[in-house]
């Protein structure tokens, strides 16, 4: 029985590309081509239903290998066991909601699901489905459970879906998936080993009374992705999470989570973490103002209306940057800007970096339909002198990796 390359210690990596019955299956032809071009051994395992989308002949021609869909097609060869043992990585693209549910439940009703149940190598699921199916609690629960078990479920892109609809659920482009496969095969760099990183994420809630608050639209996904990527690269990560859902926190299995609600609590936790952190990243959306006091009982509606007096919260990023707790501490801020008639997004971001004293500032453009939640984003990273260190766009997890690269480069400067 064949062994994985890791076990053999030689030869090209062997990647099993699972294909399930999503229309995006046609894009996986390009994925197989790209992986082959990169010198990898590729075996395609389509589900029986997916052969309606792309046929066996195409997969055999593109991969240069026999293609089977059922365990019974090669019973003597015990193919699911052979494939699972020889694979260095299994990537399923597209992964339908149906297959994701089967993997969660441990169903093994075709060669692909049987291989996934047998495999001990890294598994990458690349979902593609309609937004309603992706956002359905059943799918979200399946995804959270799989992530807890160490299976990587890639965040789907946002964009045009099958038919006229558009939203989250689109399969990322084959180039992006191929890059991810190669990065996983190379192993994440462990360049943050020995470093302590504290990251704030989410949006603060400032209490008006016991049931109401002033909040914002931040979901904490970007901060959680940064925490997940930093953990993979060997860092000791504390994630100070302001009102972040458990589904989002499930992306960060290795981090120490400190849940907070208000700006004051977030500030306290970041200052505590800053005492021995090498890197501080303020990705949270912190309320600039809070009600001057929170009413003890629920405020009743009156004809006189309601006037709230707001007082300013301290600027945590500026405090951390201006009163550093530790030498060689790198402090990173975020500037989510909409721009206006007077200044553009970059100018606002540069001014903010200087004003707050952050070493690096991640500038991203937001708007009512842009920037929040599981969407693609575009970022520019500047240093405190306003120099642009990099620009990139893509999924928040790809942006998180870019940010960590920029931080590592910044820390290595003479
Ligand atoms: N921030 C902070 N404390 C605050 C407000 C913001 O630490 N009270 C941090 C955020 O976490 C982020 C950066 O400062 O890293 C920029 O946040 P932003 O809300 O864009 O900055 P503001 O100072 O509120 O500027 P604006 O006038 O644009 O609202």
Tab-separated table of N, CA, C and O in Angstrom, residues 97 100-101 104 133-145:
chain	number	residue	atom	x	y	z
A	97	UNK	N	-23.043	21.654	0.597
A	97	UNK	CA	-23.586	21.570	1.970
A	97	UNK	C	-23.836	20.108	2.322
A	97	UNK	O	-23.612	19.682	3.461
A	100	UNK	N	-20.525	18.398	3.146
A	100	UNK	CA	-20.031	18.924	4.429
A	100	UNK	C	-20.787	18.248	5.574
A	100	UNK	O	-20.196	17.826	6.572
A	101	UNK	N	-22.108	18.107	5.411
A	101	UNK	CA	-22.928	17.463	6.452
A	101	UNK	C	-22.523	16.003	6.623
A	101	UNK	O	-22.442	15.487	7.748
A	104	UNK	N	-19.218	15.751	8.515
A	104	UNK	CA	-19.439	15.995	9.941
A	104	UNK	C	-20.003	14.741	10.621
A	104	UNK	O	-19.607	14.375	11.727
A	133	UNK	N	-28.064	28.434	1.892
A	133	UNK	CA	-27.575	27.132	2.364
A	133	UNK	C	-26.342	27.320	3.238
A	133	UNK	O	-26.170	26.661	4.251
A	134	UNK	N	-25.445	28.232	2.834
A	134	UNK	CA	-24.225	28.487	3.608
A	134	UNK	C	-24.569	29.067	4.980
A	134	UNK	O	-24.022	28.676	5.999
A	135	UNK	N	-25.530	30.015	4.989
A	135	UNK	CA	-25.851	30.704	6.241
A	135	UNK	C	-26.817	29.911	7.119
A	135	UNK	O	-27.025	30.251	8.278
A	136	UNK	N	-27.391	28.835	6.576
A	136	UNK	CA	-28.307	28.024	7.370
A	136	UNK	C	-27.599	27.518	8.637
A	136	UNK	O	-26.458	27.056	8.569
A	137	UNK	N	-28.263	27.608	9.797
A	137	UNK	CA	-27.608	27.167	11.046
A	137	UNK	C	-27.083	25.730	10.967
A	137	UNK	O	-26.075	25.408	11.604
A	138	UNK	N	-27.743	24.873	10.187
A	138	UNK	CA	-27.277	23.482	10.085
A	138	UNK	C	-25.879	23.452	9.461
A	138	UNK	O	-24.953	22.807	9.979
A	139	UNK	N	-25.706	24.196	8.363
A	139	UNK	CA	-24.390	24.229	7.703
A	139	UNK	C	-23.367	24.912	8.604
A	139	UNK	O	-22.236	24.426	8.762
A	140	UNK	N	-23.758	26.034	9.197
A	140	UNK	CA	-22.815	26.762	10.059
A	140	UNK	C	-22.374	25.899	11.242
A	140	UNK	O	-21.209	25.910	11.627
A	141	UNK	N	-23.305	25.131	11.775
A	141	UNK	CA	-22.991	24.256	12.900
A	141	UNK	C	-22.043	23.136	12.440
A	141	UNK	O	-21.069	22.794	13.120
A	142	UNK	N	-22.310	22.582	11.255
A	142	UNK	CA	-21.427	21.541	10.711
A	142	UNK	C	-20.013	22.086	10.507
A	142	UNK	O	-19.023	21.442	10.847
A	143	UNK	N	-19.953	23.296	9.947
A	143	UNK	CA	-18.650	23.908	9.662
A	143	UNK	C	-17.890	24.158	10.969
A	143	UNK	O	-16.698	23.846	11.079
A	144	UNK	N	-18.593	24.691	11.976
A	144	UNK	CA	-17.935	24.978	13.268
A	144	UNK	C	-17.392	23.680	13.875
A	144	UNK	O	-16.269	23.640	14.384
A	145	UNK	N	-18.183	22.605	13.796
A	145	UNK	CA	-17.741	21.326	14.371
A	145	UNK	C	-16.518	20.801	13.622
A	145	UNK	O	-15.543	20.337	14.240
